[in-house]
Coordinates of C-alpha atoms in Angstrom, one line a residue:
Chain A
M1 CA 15.3 -35.7 -34.1
S2 CA 15.9 -32.1 -34.4
Q3 CA 13.6 -30.5 -36.9
H4 CA 14.2 -27.0 -35.7
F5 CA 15.9 -24.3 -37.7
I6 CA 17.9 -23.6 -34.5
S7 CA 18.0 -26.4 -32.1
V8 CA 19.4 -26.0 -28.5
E9 CA 20.2 -29.3 -26.9
A10 CA 21.2 -30.2 -23.4
L11 CA 23.3 -27.0 -23.3
K12 CA 25.4 -26.4 -20.3
R13 CA 28.1 -23.8 -19.5
Q14 CA 30.2 -24.0 -16.6
F15 CA 33.0 -21.5 -16.1
P16 CA 36.5 -22.8 -15.0
G17 CA 36.9 -22.4 -11.2
S18 CA 33.2 -22.4 -10.5
D19 CA 31.6 -25.4 -8.9
K20 CA 28.2 -24.7 -10.4
A21 CA 27.1 -24.3 -13.9
V22 CA 25.7 -21.0 -15.0
F23 CA 23.0 -23.0 -16.8
E24 CA 22.5 -26.6 -17.5
D25 CA 20.1 -28.9 -19.5
L26 CA 18.7 -26.1 -21.8
W27 CA 16.5 -27.4 -24.5
F28 CA 14.6 -25.2 -27.0
G29 CA 14.1 -24.7 -30.7
V30 CA 13.6 -21.7 -33.0
E31 CA 11.8 -22.1 -36.3
K32 CA 12.8 -20.4 -39.5
G33 CA 11.4 -16.9 -39.7
E34 CA 10.5 -16.8 -36.0
F35 CA 11.4 -14.0 -33.6
V36 CA 12.4 -15.4 -30.3
C37 CA 13.1 -13.6 -27.2
I38 CA 14.9 -14.8 -24.2
I39 CA 14.1 -13.2 -20.8
G40 CA 15.7 -13.5 -17.4
H41 CA 17.5 -11.8 -14.8
S42 CA 21.2 -10.8 -15.0
G43 CA 23.5 -13.8 -14.2
C44 CA 21.2 -16.5 -15.7
G45 CA 23.6 -16.9 -18.6
K46 CA 21.4 -15.4 -21.4
T47 CA 24.3 -13.6 -23.0
T48 CA 26.4 -16.9 -22.7
V49 CA 23.6 -18.8 -24.7
L50 CA 23.7 -16.0 -27.3
N51 CA 27.5 -16.1 -27.5
I52 CA 27.5 -20.0 -27.9
L53 CA 24.9 -19.6 -30.6
A54 CA 27.1 -17.0 -32.3
G55 CA 30.2 -19.4 -32.0
L56 CA 32.0 -17.0 -29.7
D57 CA 31.8 -19.3 -26.7
T58 CA 31.9 -23.0 -26.3
P59 CA 29.3 -25.0 -24.3
S60 CA 30.7 -27.2 -21.4
D61 CA 28.1 -29.8 -22.5
G62 CA 25.5 -30.1 -25.2
A63 CA 25.3 -28.5 -28.6
I64 CA 23.5 -26.2 -30.8
I65 CA 22.3 -27.2 -34.2
F66 CA 21.8 -24.5 -36.6
D67 CA 20.2 -25.3 -40.0
G68 CA 21.3 -29.0 -39.7
K69 CA 24.9 -28.3 -38.7
A70 CA 26.4 -28.2 -35.2
V71 CA 27.7 -24.7 -34.2
E72 CA 31.5 -24.8 -34.1
G73 CA 32.6 -21.3 -34.2
P74 CA 31.5 -18.0 -35.5
S75 CA 29.9 -17.8 -39.0
L76 CA 28.7 -15.1 -41.4
D77 CA 25.3 -16.9 -41.4
R78 CA 24.8 -15.8 -37.8
A79 CA 25.1 -12.0 -37.5
V80 CA 25.3 -10.5 -34.1
V81 CA 24.2 -7.2 -33.1
F82 CA 26.1 -6.4 -30.0
Q83 CA 24.9 -4.7 -26.9
G84 CA 27.5 -1.9 -27.1
H85 CA 27.2 -1.4 -30.9
A86 CA 30.7 -2.3 -31.2
L87 CA 31.5 0.0 -34.1
M88 CA 35.2 0.5 -35.1
P89 CA 35.5 4.1 -34.1
W90 CA 38.4 4.8 -36.7
M91 CA 36.1 3.8 -39.6
S92 CA 33.4 5.7 -41.0
V93 CA 29.8 4.4 -41.1
L94 CA 30.1 3.3 -44.6
D95 CA 33.6 1.6 -43.9
N96 CA 32.1 -0.3 -40.9
V97 CA 29.3 -1.7 -43.1
L98 CA 31.7 -2.1 -46.0
F99 CA 34.1 -4.1 -43.7
A100 CA 31.2 -6.5 -43.2
V101 CA 30.2 -6.6 -46.8
Q102 CA 33.7 -7.3 -47.9
S103 CA 34.1 -10.1 -45.4
R104 CA 31.0 -11.8 -46.9
W105 CA 31.9 -11.1 -50.4
P106 CA 35.7 -10.9 -50.7
A107 CA 35.6 -11.1 -54.5
W108 CA 33.2 -8.4 -55.1
P109 CA 34.4 -5.1 -56.9
K110 CA 34.7 -2.3 -54.5
A111 CA 32.0 -0.3 -56.3
R112 CA 29.6 -3.1 -55.9
A113 CA 30.4 -3.7 -52.3
I114 CA 30.0 0.1 -51.6
E115 CA 26.6 0.2 -53.4
H116 CA 25.5 -2.8 -51.4
A117 CA 26.7 -1.2 -48.0
R118 CA 24.8 2.1 -48.9
K119 CA 21.6 0.1 -49.5
Y120 CA 21.6 -1.2 -45.9
I121 CA 22.7 2.2 -44.4
A122 CA 19.9 3.6 -46.2
M123 CA 17.5 0.8 -45.0
V124 CA 18.2 1.8 -41.4
G125 CA 17.4 5.4 -42.2
L126 CA 21.0 6.7 -42.2
A127 CA 21.5 7.7 -45.8
G128 CA 23.6 10.8 -45.9
A129 CA 25.5 9.8 -42.7
E130 CA 27.9 7.4 -44.5
A131 CA 30.9 9.5 -44.1
K132 CA 30.4 10.3 -40.3
R133 CA 32.5 8.6 -37.7
P134 CA 30.7 6.6 -35.0
A135 CA 31.8 9.3 -32.4
Q136 CA 29.6 11.9 -34.4
L137 CA 26.5 9.8 -34.1
S138 CA 24.0 9.5 -31.3
G139 CA 23.6 6.2 -29.3
G140 CA 20.6 5.2 -31.3
M141 CA 22.2 5.8 -34.7
K142 CA 25.2 3.8 -33.7
Q143 CA 23.0 1.0 -33.0
R144 CA 21.4 1.6 -36.4
V145 CA 24.7 1.2 -37.8
G146 CA 25.3 -1.9 -35.9
I147 CA 22.0 -3.3 -37.4
A148 CA 23.0 -2.4 -40.8
R149 CA 26.3 -3.9 -40.5
A150 CA 24.7 -7.2 -39.4
L151 CA 21.9 -7.3 -42.0
S152 CA 24.5 -6.3 -44.7
T153 CA 25.9 -9.7 -44.7
E154 CA 22.4 -11.3 -45.5
P155 CA 22.8 -13.8 -42.7
K156 CA 20.4 -16.7 -42.0
T157 CA 19.6 -15.4 -38.5
L158 CA 20.2 -12.2 -36.5
L159 CA 21.3 -12.6 -32.9
M160 CA 20.8 -9.5 -30.8
D161 CA 22.2 -9.1 -27.2
E162 CA 20.0 -6.4 -25.4
P163 CA 20.6 -4.3 -28.4
F164 CA 18.7 -1.3 -27.0
S165 CA 19.4 -1.4 -23.4
A166 CA 22.0 1.4 -23.4
L167 CA 19.4 3.6 -25.2
D168 CA 17.0 6.2 -23.8
A169 CA 13.3 5.1 -23.8
L170 CA 12.3 7.3 -26.8
T171 CA 15.1 6.1 -29.0
R172 CA 14.5 2.6 -28.0
G173 CA 10.9 2.8 -29.1
T174 CA 11.9 4.1 -32.6
L175 CA 14.5 1.3 -32.9
Q176 CA 12.0 -1.3 -31.9
D177 CA 9.6 -0.1 -34.6
E178 CA 12.6 -0.1 -37.0
V179 CA 13.3 -3.8 -36.1
L180 CA 9.7 -4.8 -36.4
R181 CA 9.7 -3.1 -40.1
L182 CA 13.1 -4.8 -41.1
R183 CA 12.0 -8.1 -39.8
A184 CA 8.7 -7.9 -41.9
A185 CA 10.7 -6.9 -44.8
T186 CA 13.4 -9.6 -44.6
N187 CA 11.5 -12.4 -42.7
L188 CA 14.8 -13.1 -40.8
T189 CA 15.0 -15.6 -38.0
V190 CA 15.9 -13.5 -35.0
F191 CA 17.0 -14.5 -31.6
M192 CA 17.2 -11.6 -29.0
I193 CA 18.1 -11.3 -25.5
T194 CA 16.2 -8.6 -23.5
H195 CA 15.1 -7.8 -19.9
D196 CA 12.4 -5.4 -21.1
V197 CA 9.0 -7.1 -20.8
D198 CA 7.3 -4.8 -23.3
E199 CA 10.1 -5.1 -25.8
A200 CA 9.8 -8.8 -25.7
M201 CA 5.9 -8.6 -26.2
L202 CA 6.3 -6.2 -29.0
L203 CA 8.8 -8.1 -31.1
A204 CA 8.7 -11.8 -30.1
D205 CA 6.6 -14.6 -31.4
R206 CA 7.7 -16.7 -28.4
I207 CA 9.5 -15.6 -25.3
V208 CA 11.8 -18.2 -23.5
L209 CA 11.8 -17.7 -19.6
M210 CA 14.9 -18.5 -17.9
T211 CA 15.1 -18.9 -14.1
N212 CA 17.8 -17.3 -12.1
G213 CA 21.4 -18.5 -12.2
P214 CA 23.6 -20.4 -11.2
G215 CA 22.1 -23.5 -12.5
A216 CA 19.6 -21.6 -14.7
R217 CA 17.0 -23.6 -16.5
I218 CA 14.2 -22.8 -19.0
A219 CA 11.0 -22.8 -17.0
E220 CA 8.7 -22.4 -19.8
I221 CA 8.2 -20.8 -23.2
L222 CA 5.4 -18.4 -23.5
V223 CA 3.5 -17.9 -26.8
N224 CA 2.9 -14.3 -27.7
T225 CA -0.8 -14.3 -28.6
L226 CA -0.9 -10.7 -29.5
P227 CA -2.0 -10.1 -33.2
K228 CA 0.9 -10.0 -35.7
D229 CA 0.2 -6.5 -36.9
R230 CA 0.7 -5.0 -33.4
S231 CA 2.5 -1.8 -33.1
R232 CA 4.2 0.0 -30.2
E233 CA 1.5 2.7 -29.8
T234 CA -1.5 0.4 -29.6
L235 CA 0.3 -2.5 -27.7
H236 CA -1.0 -1.7 -24.2
Q237 CA -4.7 -1.5 -25.6
L238 CA -4.7 -5.0 -26.9
P239 CA -7.0 -7.3 -24.8
D240 CA -4.1 -9.9 -24.2
Y241 CA -1.7 -7.3 -23.3
Y242 CA -2.1 -7.3 -19.5
P243 CA -2.6 -11.1 -19.0
I244 CA 0.8 -11.6 -20.9
R245 CA 2.5 -8.7 -19.2
N246 CA 1.5 -9.9 -15.7
H247 CA 2.5 -13.5 -16.5
L248 CA 5.9 -12.4 -17.5
L249 CA 6.4 -10.0 -14.5
D250 CA 5.0 -12.5 -12.2
F251 CA 7.6 -15.0 -13.5
L252 CA 10.5 -12.4 -13.3
V253 CA 9.5 -11.0 -9.9
R254 CA 8.6 -14.3 -8.1
R255 CA 8.8 -17.5 -10.0
S256 CA 12.2 -17.1 -11.5
K257 CA 13.9 -16.9 -8.1
A258 CA 12.8 -20.3 -6.6
F259 CA 11.8 -22.4 -9.6
T260 CA 10.8 -25.8 -8.6
P261 CA 10.0 -27.9 -11.6
P262 CA 6.3 -28.8 -11.5
A263 CA 5.1 -32.5 -12.0
G264 CA 5.6 -33.7 -15.5
W265 CA 8.1 -30.9 -16.3
D266 CA 10.7 -32.2 -18.6
A267 CA 13.9 -30.0 -19.4
R268 CA 14.0 -31.5 -22.8
K269 CA 10.5 -30.2 -23.6
P270 CA 9.9 -27.0 -21.6
P271 CA 6.1 -26.4 -21.6
H272 CA 4.6 -23.9 -23.9
V273 CA 2.2 -21.6 -22.0
Y274 CA -0.4 -19.2 -23.0
A275 CA -1.2 -16.3 -20.8
A276 CA -4.3 -15.6 -22.8
A277 CA -6.5 -18.2 -24.6
P278 CA -4.5 -19.6 -27.7
K279 CA -5.6 -18.2 -31.1
A280 CA -5.8 -20.2 -34.2
G281 CA -2.7 -20.1 -36.3
L282 CA -0.4 -19.3 -33.5
G283 CA 2.1 -21.7 -32.0
V284 CA 1.5 -24.2 -34.7
G285 CA 4.4 -26.7 -34.8
L286 CA 6.0 -25.0 -31.9
D287 CA 4.8 -27.0 -29.1
G288 CA 7.1 -29.8 -28.6
A289 CA 5.0 -31.2 -25.9
A290 CA 1.9 -31.2 -27.8
A291 CA 3.4 -32.8 -30.7
E292 CA 4.2 -35.9 -28.9
Chain B
M1 CA 39.2 45.0 -22.3
K2 CA 39.8 41.3 -21.8
I3 CA 43.0 39.8 -22.8
S4 CA 42.7 36.3 -23.9
F5 CA 44.4 33.5 -21.8
R6 CA 46.9 32.7 -24.4
L7 CA 48.0 36.2 -24.7
R8 CA 48.3 36.6 -21.0
A9 CA 50.5 33.5 -20.8
A10 CA 52.5 34.8 -23.6
I11 CA 53.1 38.0 -21.9
V12 CA 54.4 36.2 -18.6
S13 CA 56.5 33.9 -20.8
V14 CA 58.3 36.9 -22.3
A15 CA 58.5 38.7 -19.0
L16 CA 60.3 35.6 -17.4
L17 CA 62.7 35.4 -20.4
V18 CA 63.5 39.2 -20.1
A19 CA 64.0 38.8 -16.3
L20 CA 66.2 35.7 -16.8
L21 CA 68.3 37.3 -19.5
G22 CA 68.6 40.5 -17.4
A23 CA 69.8 38.5 -14.4
W24 CA 72.3 36.6 -16.5
H25 CA 73.6 39.7 -18.0
I26 CA 74.1 41.5 -14.6
A27 CA 75.5 38.2 -13.0
T28 CA 78.1 38.0 -15.8
S29 CA 78.9 41.6 -16.6
G30 CA 80.6 42.6 -13.1
A31 CA 84.3 43.0 -13.2
G32 CA 86.3 40.6 -10.9
Q33 CA 89.6 41.2 -9.3
T34 CA 92.6 42.0 -11.7
Q35 CA 96.3 41.9 -11.2
A36 CA 99.0 43.8 -12.7
M37 CA 101.1 41.6 -14.9
D38 CA 103.7 41.5 -17.5
P39 CA 101.9 42.4 -20.8
E40 CA 103.3 39.3 -22.4
Y41 CA 101.9 37.1 -19.7
A42 CA 98.5 38.9 -19.8
K43 CA 98.2 38.1 -23.6
L44 CA 98.3 34.4 -22.5
M45 CA 95.9 34.9 -19.6
G46 CA 92.9 36.2 -21.5
L47 CA 90.3 38.8 -20.5
T48 CA 89.2 37.0 -17.2
A49 CA 92.6 37.7 -15.6
T50 CA 93.5 41.1 -17.2
Q51 CA 90.1 42.9 -17.1
G52 CA 88.2 40.8 -14.6
K53 CA 85.8 39.8 -17.3
S54 CA 83.5 36.8 -16.2
A55 CA 84.5 33.4 -17.8
M56 CA 81.0 32.6 -18.1
P57 CA 79.5 34.4 -21.3
G58 CA 76.7 36.9 -21.0
P59 CA 73.5 36.7 -23.1
L60 CA 75.0 39.2 -25.5
D61 CA 78.1 36.9 -26.2
V62 CA 75.9 33.8 -26.6
G63 CA 73.6 35.9 -28.8
A64 CA 76.5 36.8 -30.9
T65 CA 77.6 33.2 -31.3
L66 CA 74.1 32.1 -31.9
W67 CA 73.8 34.6 -34.8
K68 CA 77.0 33.3 -36.2
H69 CA 75.8 29.7 -36.2
L70 CA 72.4 30.7 -37.7
A71 CA 74.1 32.8 -40.3
D72 CA 76.3 29.9 -41.6
P73 CA 75.1 26.6 -40.1
F74 CA 76.3 24.3 -42.8
Y75 CA 80.0 24.8 -43.4
V76 CA 82.5 22.3 -43.3
K77 CA 86.0 23.4 -42.7
G78 CA 87.9 20.1 -41.7
P79 CA 86.8 17.4 -39.2
N80 CA 87.0 19.7 -36.1
D81 CA 85.3 22.7 -37.6
Q82 CA 81.8 22.1 -39.0
G83 CA 78.7 24.2 -38.9
I84 CA 76.1 23.3 -36.2
G85 CA 73.7 22.5 -38.8
V86 CA 76.0 19.7 -40.1
Q87 CA 76.5 18.4 -36.5
L88 CA 72.9 18.3 -35.7
G89 CA 72.2 16.7 -39.1
W90 CA 74.6 13.8 -38.3
S91 CA 72.8 13.4 -34.7
I92 CA 69.3 13.4 -36.4
L93 CA 70.4 11.0 -39.1
R94 CA 71.8 8.7 -36.4
V95 CA 68.6 8.9 -34.3
A96 CA 66.5 8.4 -37.4
L97 CA 68.5 5.2 -38.4
G98 CA 68.5 3.7 -34.9
F99 CA 64.9 4.6 -34.2
G100 CA 63.7 3.4 -37.6
L101 CA 65.5 0.0 -37.1
A102 CA 63.9 -0.1 -33.6
V103 CA 60.4 0.5 -35.2
L104 CA 60.9 -2.4 -37.7
V105 CA 61.8 -4.8 -34.7
A106 CA 59.7 -3.5 -31.8
V107 CA 56.3 -3.1 -33.6
P108 CA 56.2 -6.7 -35.2
L109 CA 57.8 -8.2 -31.9
G110 CA 55.3 -6.2 -29.7
F111 CA 52.4 -7.6 -32.0
L112 CA 53.8 -11.2 -31.5
I113 CA 53.9 -10.6 -27.6
G114 CA 50.5 -8.9 -27.5
L115 CA 48.8 -11.8 -29.6
S116 CA 50.4 -14.7 -27.9
P117 CA 50.2 -15.2 -24.1
L118 CA 52.9 -17.7 -24.3
F119 CA 55.5 -15.3 -25.9
R120 CA 54.5 -12.6 -23.5
Q121 CA 55.3 -15.0 -20.6
A122 CA 58.4 -16.3 -22.2
L123 CA 59.9 -12.9 -23.2
D124 CA 59.0 -11.2 -20.1
P125 CA 62.2 -11.8 -18.0
F126 CA 64.3 -10.8 -20.9
I127 CA 62.5 -7.5 -21.3
Q128 CA 62.5 -6.9 -17.5
V129 CA 66.2 -7.3 -17.2
M130 CA 67.2 -5.6 -20.4
R131 CA 65.0 -2.5 -20.1
P132 CA 66.6 -0.9 -17.1
V133 CA 70.1 -1.1 -18.6
S134 CA 71.5 2.3 -19.6
P135 CA 71.9 2.1 -23.4
L136 CA 75.4 3.4 -22.9
A137 CA 76.4 0.4 -21.1
W138 CA 75.9 -1.5 -24.4
M139 CA 78.5 0.8 -26.1
P140 CA 81.7 -1.2 -25.4
L141 CA 80.0 -4.4 -26.5
A142 CA 78.8 -2.6 -29.7
L143 CA 82.3 -1.3 -30.4
Y144 CA 83.8 -4.6 -30.0
T145 CA 81.4 -6.5 -32.1
I146 CA 80.7 -4.0 -34.6
K147 CA 84.2 -2.2 -34.8
D148 CA 82.8 0.9 -36.1
S149 CA 82.1 3.9 -33.8
A150 CA 79.4 5.5 -36.2
I151 CA 77.3 2.3 -36.3
S152 CA 77.8 1.6 -32.7
S153 CA 76.1 4.9 -31.6
I154 CA 73.2 3.9 -34.0
F155 CA 73.0 0.5 -32.2
V156 CA 72.8 2.3 -28.9
I157 CA 70.0 4.5 -30.2
F158 CA 68.4 1.4 -31.5
I159 CA 68.7 -0.4 -28.0
C160 CA 67.2 2.5 -26.1
S161 CA 64.5 3.1 -28.7
I162 CA 63.2 -0.3 -28.5
W163 CA 61.7 -0.8 -25.0
P164 CA 58.9 1.8 -24.9
M165 CA 57.8 0.9 -28.3
L166 CA 57.9 -2.8 -27.5
T167 CA 56.0 -2.8 -24.2
N168 CA 53.4 -0.1 -25.6
T169 CA 52.7 -2.2 -28.8
A170 CA 52.3 -5.5 -26.7
F171 CA 50.1 -3.7 -24.2
A172 CA 47.9 -2.1 -26.9
V173 CA 47.6 -5.3 -29.1
A174 CA 46.9 -7.4 -25.8
N175 CA 44.1 -4.9 -24.9
V176 CA 42.2 -4.3 -28.0
R177 CA 38.6 -4.2 -27.1
K178 CA 37.1 -7.7 -27.0
E179 CA 34.0 -6.6 -28.8
W180 CA 35.9 -5.4 -31.7
L181 CA 37.8 -8.8 -32.0
N182 CA 34.3 -10.5 -31.7
V183 CA 32.9 -8.5 -34.5
A184 CA 35.9 -9.6 -36.7
R185 CA 35.3 -13.3 -35.5
T186 CA 31.6 -13.1 -36.5
L187 CA 32.5 -11.8 -39.8
E188 CA 35.0 -14.6 -40.2
V189 CA 37.7 -12.1 -41.0
G190 CA 41.1 -13.7 -41.8
T191 CA 44.2 -13.3 -39.5
F192 CA 45.9 -10.6 -41.7
R193 CA 42.9 -8.7 -42.4
K194 CA 42.1 -8.8 -38.6
I195 CA 45.6 -7.6 -37.8
F196 CA 45.7 -4.6 -40.4
R197 CA 42.1 -3.6 -40.2
V198 CA 41.1 -4.1 -36.6
I199 CA 44.1 -4.7 -34.3
L200 CA 46.6 -2.1 -35.8
P201 CA 44.2 0.9 -36.0
A202 CA 42.8 0.0 -32.6
A203 CA 46.3 -0.2 -31.1
A204 CA 47.9 2.6 -33.1
P205 CA 47.3 5.6 -30.7
T206 CA 49.2 3.5 -27.9
I207 CA 52.0 2.5 -30.3
L208 CA 52.6 6.0 -31.4
T209 CA 52.7 7.0 -27.9
G210 CA 55.4 4.5 -27.2
M211 CA 57.2 5.8 -30.3
R212 CA 57.1 9.4 -28.9
I213 CA 58.6 8.3 -25.6
S214 CA 61.3 6.3 -27.6
I215 CA 62.3 9.3 -29.7
S216 CA 62.5 11.6 -26.6
I217 CA 64.8 9.0 -25.0
A218 CA 66.8 8.4 -28.3
W219 CA 67.4 12.1 -28.4
L220 CA 68.7 12.3 -24.9
V221 CA 71.0 9.4 -25.4
I222 CA 72.5 10.4 -28.8
V223 CA 74.3 13.5 -27.1
A224 CA 75.9 11.1 -24.5
A225 CA 76.8 8.6 -27.2
E226 CA 78.4 11.0 -29.4
M227 CA 80.5 12.4 -26.7
L228 CA 81.8 8.8 -26.1
V229 CA 82.4 8.0 -29.8
G230 CA 83.5 11.5 -31.2
G231 CA 83.9 12.4 -34.7
T232 CA 80.7 14.2 -35.7
G233 CA 77.4 15.0 -34.1
I234 CA 76.0 17.5 -31.6
G235 CA 77.1 15.5 -28.7
Y236 CA 80.7 15.6 -30.0
F237 CA 80.4 19.3 -30.7
V238 CA 79.5 20.0 -27.1
W239 CA 82.5 18.1 -25.8
N240 CA 84.8 19.6 -28.4
E241 CA 83.7 23.2 -27.4
W242 CA 84.1 22.2 -23.7
N243 CA 87.8 21.3 -24.6
N244 CA 87.9 24.6 -26.4
L245 CA 86.6 26.3 -23.3
S246 CA 84.0 28.0 -25.4
I247 CA 81.0 28.1 -23.0
A248 CA 79.2 30.3 -25.4
N249 CA 79.1 27.5 -27.9
V250 CA 78.0 25.0 -25.3
I251 CA 75.1 27.1 -24.4
N252 CA 74.1 27.5 -28.1
A253 CA 74.4 23.8 -28.3
I254 CA 72.1 23.3 -25.3
L255 CA 69.6 25.6 -27.1
F256 CA 69.6 23.7 -30.3
I257 CA 69.5 20.3 -28.7
G258 CA 66.4 21.5 -26.9
V259 CA 64.7 22.9 -30.1
I260 CA 65.4 19.8 -32.1
G261 CA 64.1 17.5 -29.3
M262 CA 60.9 19.7 -29.0
L263 CA 60.4 19.4 -32.8
L264 CA 60.8 15.6 -32.8
D265 CA 58.5 15.3 -29.9
Q266 CA 55.8 17.5 -31.8
L267 CA 56.3 15.6 -34.9
L268 CA 55.5 12.3 -33.1
G269 CA 52.6 14.0 -31.3
F270 CA 51.1 15.2 -34.6
L271 CA 51.4 11.5 -36.0
T272 CA 49.9 10.3 -32.8
R273 CA 46.8 12.7 -33.4
L274 CA 46.5 11.4 -37.0
V275 CA 45.8 7.9 -35.8
T276 CA 43.8 8.7 -32.7
Y277 CA 40.0 8.0 -32.9
P278 CA 37.4 9.5 -30.8
E279 CA 35.1 7.1 -29.1

């Protein structure tokens, strides 16, 4: 039944010693080339969903189907950008990326692997910093290396766990632009966790809204109707900006706390909602409810 | 004019040294009681009895002996008369062998304990019971089984060096940051590559700290071990000079033991800095 590129099905995670699941009965899909953000309060299990998708954690129930195969452990096809950059401090920038490249292509001669790693370091704007150690880099630069490392393995999808939450607002902005640019260049499928409403609106095609844990569910999936060529500078001037923002904030501030499924709500097909009038060409093939 | 902090500290150090040597000199230079005695008998009794000279050598006596040792450290004139350099060389060799063997055992074993919670649990009682045992308590057992006093002292060094390295390695390996391991997992890194490229570099500073503690303990223990087994080594030298009632040589030996101990510690400190990574 699953035609999605990534298909999350009946996912549940309950930690040992706890009598309530962090989340249960999660269903949603991500299409190829799509950018999906998941948003929700701390403790709703967003990171756990991402970890299961990365293969670093196992669900108590349900499964994730990725590109036609069930996720059973980590894979180079699913690259992760970690919240705390997770660079190896004893390796230079080049070696950090090279470590990933050589993991992907162990048979490559070293010169070829270095050339490949340099290409991705340059892609995130760090050409010239190859010999530096992570400790010599600013927080934003470290996260750029983290992104270069993830992209260098040419994965099928990029999983990002609040990658910019530890950065100051200015750096976060530049890195968001960078991600927009990289994504346009590579057309990667991206799944990202955030708690920043503006970040989700800037980057995501669809935004998955999770209720508060324990027992978190997917309340609805918001389709981002902002034009594709949006940019950070002009985001807040777009006509749909405030309706979408208000919808998201309203959910986070009020509705996520005491979510009671409305009549006709089906966990298997969380409703797709539009904060502003849907536009042609958006959300096509996404709306599971509409398709049936 | 401002004097740098280091220079001021050095001045205080030198002042303390001068004061200490001065006090030592004064304390040992006074003449004690003497008795009139038969000249033949006086020859046997030595300077303490005849001229009231203190039996404790003063700094000048010790300095003179020190000069003698430094001028010719490596002579060998029979089993009981060898240069201090030769004796120290034997001790350093034994420490190096015992310590080296301990590294070969403790680091891989520590990795195993650190990586496997089962082994950690299973080996814990053995480590807890064996670690507090004075390494010298192993000496009779070693002498009986190995039947060679030189190898026995190496074994004692081995036994005392093992524990700090073992516990530090196990702790460091078990506490490698989860996110680095997760990076390795998402990159599908194989076990050996993970051990050598991720876990070992991550744990290296703590492992080296364990080695630094180990070598300090080994250097403490070798003196006592050589006093027991005899033959060669700085510990034997100390005991031999005590039997010769040459306090000046004993004080010299203490100085040399201290300096070599410091050098060993600094060597390991230097190696630790080489593998330490700033975060």
